[in-house]
Short mmCIF file of N, CA and C in Angstrom, two decimals:
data_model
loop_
_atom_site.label_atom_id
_atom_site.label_comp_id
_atom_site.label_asym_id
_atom_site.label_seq_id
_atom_site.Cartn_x
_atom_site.Cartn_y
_atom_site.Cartn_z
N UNK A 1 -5.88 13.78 14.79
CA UNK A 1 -5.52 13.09 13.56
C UNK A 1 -6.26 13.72 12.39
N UNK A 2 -5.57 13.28 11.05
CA UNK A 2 -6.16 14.41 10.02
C UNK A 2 -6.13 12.84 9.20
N UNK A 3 -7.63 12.48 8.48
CA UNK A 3 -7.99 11.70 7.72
C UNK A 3 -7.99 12.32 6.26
N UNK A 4 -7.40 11.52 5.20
CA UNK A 4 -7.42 12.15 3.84
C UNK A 4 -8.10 10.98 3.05
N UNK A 5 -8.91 10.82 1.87
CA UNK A 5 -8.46 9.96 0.81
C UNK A 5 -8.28 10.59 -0.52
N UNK A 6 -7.21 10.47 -1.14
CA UNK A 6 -6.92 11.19 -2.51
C UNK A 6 -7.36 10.84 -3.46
N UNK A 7 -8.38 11.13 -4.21
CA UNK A 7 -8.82 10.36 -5.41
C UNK A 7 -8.06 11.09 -7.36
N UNK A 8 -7.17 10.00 -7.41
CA UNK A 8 -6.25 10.57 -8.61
C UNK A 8 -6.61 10.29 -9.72
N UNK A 9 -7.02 10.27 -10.84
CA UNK A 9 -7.88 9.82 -11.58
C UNK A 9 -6.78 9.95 -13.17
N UNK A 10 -5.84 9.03 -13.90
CA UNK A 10 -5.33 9.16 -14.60
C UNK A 10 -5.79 9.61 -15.98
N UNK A 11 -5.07 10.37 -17.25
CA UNK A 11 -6.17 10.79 -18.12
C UNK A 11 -5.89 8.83 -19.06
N UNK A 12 -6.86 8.62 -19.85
CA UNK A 12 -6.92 7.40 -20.74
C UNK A 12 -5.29 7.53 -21.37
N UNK A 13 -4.64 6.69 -21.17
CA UNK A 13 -3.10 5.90 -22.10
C UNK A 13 -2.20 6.57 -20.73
N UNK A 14 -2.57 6.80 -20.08
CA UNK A 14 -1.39 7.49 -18.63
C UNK A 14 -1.50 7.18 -17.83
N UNK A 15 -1.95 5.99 -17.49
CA UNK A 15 -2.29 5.12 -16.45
C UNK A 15 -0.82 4.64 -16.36
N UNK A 16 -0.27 4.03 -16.42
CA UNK A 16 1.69 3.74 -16.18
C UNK A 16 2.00 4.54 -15.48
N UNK A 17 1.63 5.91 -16.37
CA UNK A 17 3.02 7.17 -15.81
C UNK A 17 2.50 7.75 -14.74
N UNK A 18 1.37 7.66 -14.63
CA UNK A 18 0.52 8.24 -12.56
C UNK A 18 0.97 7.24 -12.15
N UNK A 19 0.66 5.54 -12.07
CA UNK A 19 0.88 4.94 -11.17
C UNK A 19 2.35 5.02 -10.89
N UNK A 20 3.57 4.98 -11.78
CA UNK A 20 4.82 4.80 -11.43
C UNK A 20 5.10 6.15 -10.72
N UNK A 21 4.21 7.51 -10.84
CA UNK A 21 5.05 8.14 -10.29
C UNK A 21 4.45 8.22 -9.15
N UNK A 22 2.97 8.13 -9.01
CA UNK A 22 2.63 7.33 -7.54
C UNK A 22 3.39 6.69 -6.28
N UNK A 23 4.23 5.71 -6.87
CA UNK A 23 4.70 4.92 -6.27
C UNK A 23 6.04 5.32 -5.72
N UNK A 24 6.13 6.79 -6.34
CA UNK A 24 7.77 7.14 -6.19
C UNK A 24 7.27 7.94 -4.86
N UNK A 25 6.23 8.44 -4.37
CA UNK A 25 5.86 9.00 -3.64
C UNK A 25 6.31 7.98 -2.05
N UNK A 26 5.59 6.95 -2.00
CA UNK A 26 5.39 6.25 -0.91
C UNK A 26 6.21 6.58 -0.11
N UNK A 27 7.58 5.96 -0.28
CA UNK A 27 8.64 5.49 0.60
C UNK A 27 8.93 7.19 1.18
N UNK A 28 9.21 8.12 0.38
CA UNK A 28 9.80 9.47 1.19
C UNK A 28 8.47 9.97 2.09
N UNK A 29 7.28 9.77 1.24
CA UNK A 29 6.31 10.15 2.24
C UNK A 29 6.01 9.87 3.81
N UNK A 30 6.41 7.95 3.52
CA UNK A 30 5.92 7.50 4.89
C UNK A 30 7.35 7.81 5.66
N UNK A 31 8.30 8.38 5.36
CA UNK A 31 9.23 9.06 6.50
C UNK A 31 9.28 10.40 6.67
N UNK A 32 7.79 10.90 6.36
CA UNK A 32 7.52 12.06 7.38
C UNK A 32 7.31 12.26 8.65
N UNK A 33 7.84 13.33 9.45
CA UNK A 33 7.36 13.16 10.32
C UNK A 33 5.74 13.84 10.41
N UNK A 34 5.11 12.57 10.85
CA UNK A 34 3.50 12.67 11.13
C UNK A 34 2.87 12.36 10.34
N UNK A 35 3.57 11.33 9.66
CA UNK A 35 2.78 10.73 8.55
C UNK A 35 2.49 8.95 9.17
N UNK A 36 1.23 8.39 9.46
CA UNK A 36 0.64 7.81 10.21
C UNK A 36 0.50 6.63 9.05
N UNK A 37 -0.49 6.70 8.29
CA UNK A 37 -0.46 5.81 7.12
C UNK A 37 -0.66 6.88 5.28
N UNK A 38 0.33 6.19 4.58
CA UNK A 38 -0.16 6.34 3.51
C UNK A 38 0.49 5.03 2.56
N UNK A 39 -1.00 4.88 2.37
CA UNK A 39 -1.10 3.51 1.20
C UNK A 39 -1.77 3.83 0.06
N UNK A 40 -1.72 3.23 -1.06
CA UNK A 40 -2.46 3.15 -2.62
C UNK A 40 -2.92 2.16 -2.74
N UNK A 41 -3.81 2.46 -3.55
CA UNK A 41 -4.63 1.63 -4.09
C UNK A 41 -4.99 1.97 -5.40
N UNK A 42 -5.11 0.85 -6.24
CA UNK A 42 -6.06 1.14 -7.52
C UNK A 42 -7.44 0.52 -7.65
N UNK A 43 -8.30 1.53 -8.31
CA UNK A 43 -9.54 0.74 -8.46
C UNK A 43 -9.95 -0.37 -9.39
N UNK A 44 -10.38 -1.35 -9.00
CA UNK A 44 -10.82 -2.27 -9.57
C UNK A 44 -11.75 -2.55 -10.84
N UNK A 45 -12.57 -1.61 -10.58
CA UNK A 45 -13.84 -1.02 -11.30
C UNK A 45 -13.30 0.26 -12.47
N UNK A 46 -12.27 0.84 -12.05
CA UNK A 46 -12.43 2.34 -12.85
C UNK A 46 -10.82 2.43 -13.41
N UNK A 47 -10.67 2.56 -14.42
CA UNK A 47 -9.63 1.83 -15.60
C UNK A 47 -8.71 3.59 -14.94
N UNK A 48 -7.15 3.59 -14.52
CA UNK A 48 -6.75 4.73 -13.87
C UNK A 48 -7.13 5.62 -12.89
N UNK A 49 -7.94 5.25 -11.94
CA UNK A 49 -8.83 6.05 -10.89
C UNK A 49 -7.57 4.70 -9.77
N UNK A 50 -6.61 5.72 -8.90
CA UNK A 50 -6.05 5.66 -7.75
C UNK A 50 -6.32 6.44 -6.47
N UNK A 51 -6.52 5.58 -5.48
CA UNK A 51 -6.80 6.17 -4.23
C UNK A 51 -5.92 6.19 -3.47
N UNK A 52 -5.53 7.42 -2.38
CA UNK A 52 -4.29 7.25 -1.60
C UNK A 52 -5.42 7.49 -0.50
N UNK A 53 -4.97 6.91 0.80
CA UNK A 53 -5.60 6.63 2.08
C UNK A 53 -4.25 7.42 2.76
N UNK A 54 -4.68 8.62 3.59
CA UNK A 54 -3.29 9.41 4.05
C UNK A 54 -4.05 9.20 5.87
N UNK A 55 -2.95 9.37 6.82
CA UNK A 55 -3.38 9.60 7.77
C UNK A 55 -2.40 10.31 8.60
N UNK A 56 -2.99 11.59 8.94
CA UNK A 56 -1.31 12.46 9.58
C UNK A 56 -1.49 12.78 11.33
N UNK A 57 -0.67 12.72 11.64
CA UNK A 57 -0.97 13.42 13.28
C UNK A 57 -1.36 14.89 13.62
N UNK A 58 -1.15 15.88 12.81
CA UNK A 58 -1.51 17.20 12.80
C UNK A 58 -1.79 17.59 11.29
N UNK A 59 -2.59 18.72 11.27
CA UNK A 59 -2.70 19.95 10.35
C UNK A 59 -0.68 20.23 9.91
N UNK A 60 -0.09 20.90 11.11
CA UNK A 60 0.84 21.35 10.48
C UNK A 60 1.81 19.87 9.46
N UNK A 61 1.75 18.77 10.58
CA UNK A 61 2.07 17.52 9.44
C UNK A 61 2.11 17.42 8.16
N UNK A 62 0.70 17.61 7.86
CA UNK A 62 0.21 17.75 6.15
C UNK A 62 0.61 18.74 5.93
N UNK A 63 0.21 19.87 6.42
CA UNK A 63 0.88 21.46 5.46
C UNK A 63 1.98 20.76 5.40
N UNK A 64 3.33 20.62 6.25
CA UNK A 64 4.78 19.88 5.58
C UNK A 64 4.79 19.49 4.59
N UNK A 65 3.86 17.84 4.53
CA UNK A 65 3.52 17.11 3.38
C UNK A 65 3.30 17.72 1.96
N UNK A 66 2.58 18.59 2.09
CA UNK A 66 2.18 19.52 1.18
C UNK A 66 3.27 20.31 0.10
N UNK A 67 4.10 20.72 1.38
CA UNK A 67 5.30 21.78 0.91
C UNK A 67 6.69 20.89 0.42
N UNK A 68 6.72 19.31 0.39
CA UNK A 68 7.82 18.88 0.22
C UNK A 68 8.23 19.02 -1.34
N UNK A 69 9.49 18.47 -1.79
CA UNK A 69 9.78 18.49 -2.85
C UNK A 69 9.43 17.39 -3.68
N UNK A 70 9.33 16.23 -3.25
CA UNK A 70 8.40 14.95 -3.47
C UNK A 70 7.70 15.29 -3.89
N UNK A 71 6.50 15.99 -3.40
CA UNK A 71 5.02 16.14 -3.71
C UNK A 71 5.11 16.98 -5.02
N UNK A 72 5.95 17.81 -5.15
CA UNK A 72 6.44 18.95 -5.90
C UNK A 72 6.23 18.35 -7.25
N UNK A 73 7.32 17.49 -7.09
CA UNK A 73 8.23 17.19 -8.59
C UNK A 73 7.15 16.00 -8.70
N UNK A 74 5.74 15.40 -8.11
CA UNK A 74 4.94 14.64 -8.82
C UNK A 74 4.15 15.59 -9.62
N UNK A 75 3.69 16.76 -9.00
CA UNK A 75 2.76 17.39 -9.55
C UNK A 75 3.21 18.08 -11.09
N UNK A 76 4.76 18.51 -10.87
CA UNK A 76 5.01 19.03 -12.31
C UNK A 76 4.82 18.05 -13.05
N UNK A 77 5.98 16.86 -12.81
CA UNK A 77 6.18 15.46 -13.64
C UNK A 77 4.71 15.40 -13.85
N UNK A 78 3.36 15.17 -13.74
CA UNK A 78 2.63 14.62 -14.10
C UNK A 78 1.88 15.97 -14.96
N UNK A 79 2.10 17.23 -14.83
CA UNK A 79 1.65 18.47 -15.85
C UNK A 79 2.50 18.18 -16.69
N UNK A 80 3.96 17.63 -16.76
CA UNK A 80 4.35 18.05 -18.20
C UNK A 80 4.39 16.87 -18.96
N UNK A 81 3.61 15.92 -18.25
CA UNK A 81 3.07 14.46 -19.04
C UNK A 81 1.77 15.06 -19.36
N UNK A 82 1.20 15.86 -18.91
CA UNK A 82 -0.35 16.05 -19.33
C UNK A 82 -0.79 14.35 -19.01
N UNK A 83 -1.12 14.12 -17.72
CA UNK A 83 -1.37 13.11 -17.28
C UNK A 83 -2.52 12.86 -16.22
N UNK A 84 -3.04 14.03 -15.55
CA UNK A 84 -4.49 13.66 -14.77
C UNK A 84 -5.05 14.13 -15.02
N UNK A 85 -6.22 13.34 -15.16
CA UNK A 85 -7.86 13.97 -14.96
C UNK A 85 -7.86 15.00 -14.53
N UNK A 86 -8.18 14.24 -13.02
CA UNK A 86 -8.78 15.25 -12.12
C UNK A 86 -7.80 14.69 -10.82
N UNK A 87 -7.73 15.42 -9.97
CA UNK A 87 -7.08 14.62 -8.23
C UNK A 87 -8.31 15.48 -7.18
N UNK A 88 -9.28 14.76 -6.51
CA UNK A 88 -9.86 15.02 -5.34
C UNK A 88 -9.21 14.76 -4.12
N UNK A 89 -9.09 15.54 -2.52
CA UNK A 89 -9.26 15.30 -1.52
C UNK A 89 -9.96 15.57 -1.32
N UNK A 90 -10.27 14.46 -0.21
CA UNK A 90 -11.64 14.17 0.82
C UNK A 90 -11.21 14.17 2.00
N UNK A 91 -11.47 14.78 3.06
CA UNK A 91 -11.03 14.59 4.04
C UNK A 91 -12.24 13.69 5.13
N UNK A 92 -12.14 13.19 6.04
CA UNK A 92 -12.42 12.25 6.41
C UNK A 92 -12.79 12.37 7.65
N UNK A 93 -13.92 11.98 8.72
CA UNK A 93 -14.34 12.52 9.81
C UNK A 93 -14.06 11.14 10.34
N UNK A 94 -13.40 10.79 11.30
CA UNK A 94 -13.40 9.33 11.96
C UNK A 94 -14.59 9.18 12.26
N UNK A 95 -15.08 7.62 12.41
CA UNK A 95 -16.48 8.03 13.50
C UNK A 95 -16.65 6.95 14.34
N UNK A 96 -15.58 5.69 13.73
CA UNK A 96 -15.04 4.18 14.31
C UNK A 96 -14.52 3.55 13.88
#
């Protein structure tokens, strides 16, 4: 299993346009194949800072994930909003 958490961090007044296009993500994502969990979250504490919790069955899984057109057309859509911060992955060591 391949543990992720995505830390997306919206820039100030673009908090809408990450989360909505966030959300456009979900549904095609979680019918990958080898896509285990992926959920969002927003932080409570940090005004546009979204976390995605990914969980895949393989490496090649995610590379897929990676290469879809979904993932694609968030990353432009959100360059030609000039819309994130920053986006971290973390990848994640189970341990229990």
């Amino acid at each position: 299993m391949v543990y992720l958490l995505a830390e997306i961090q919206a820039k100030p007044g673009k908090e809408q346009i990450v989360k909505q296009a966030l959300l456009q993500l979900l549904e095609p994502t979680r019918q990958e194949e080898g896509c285990q969990q992926y959920e969002l979250f927003a932080d409570e504490t940090v005004t546009g800072l979204f976390l995605m919790q990914e969980i895949w069955t393989t490496e090649q899984a995610l590379e897929g994930h990676n290469n879809t057109a979904h993932l694609r057309h968030f990353g432009e859509y959100c360059k030609q909003q000039d819309a994130l911060a920053h986006v971290t992955l973390r990848r994640l060591g189970f341990v229990g």
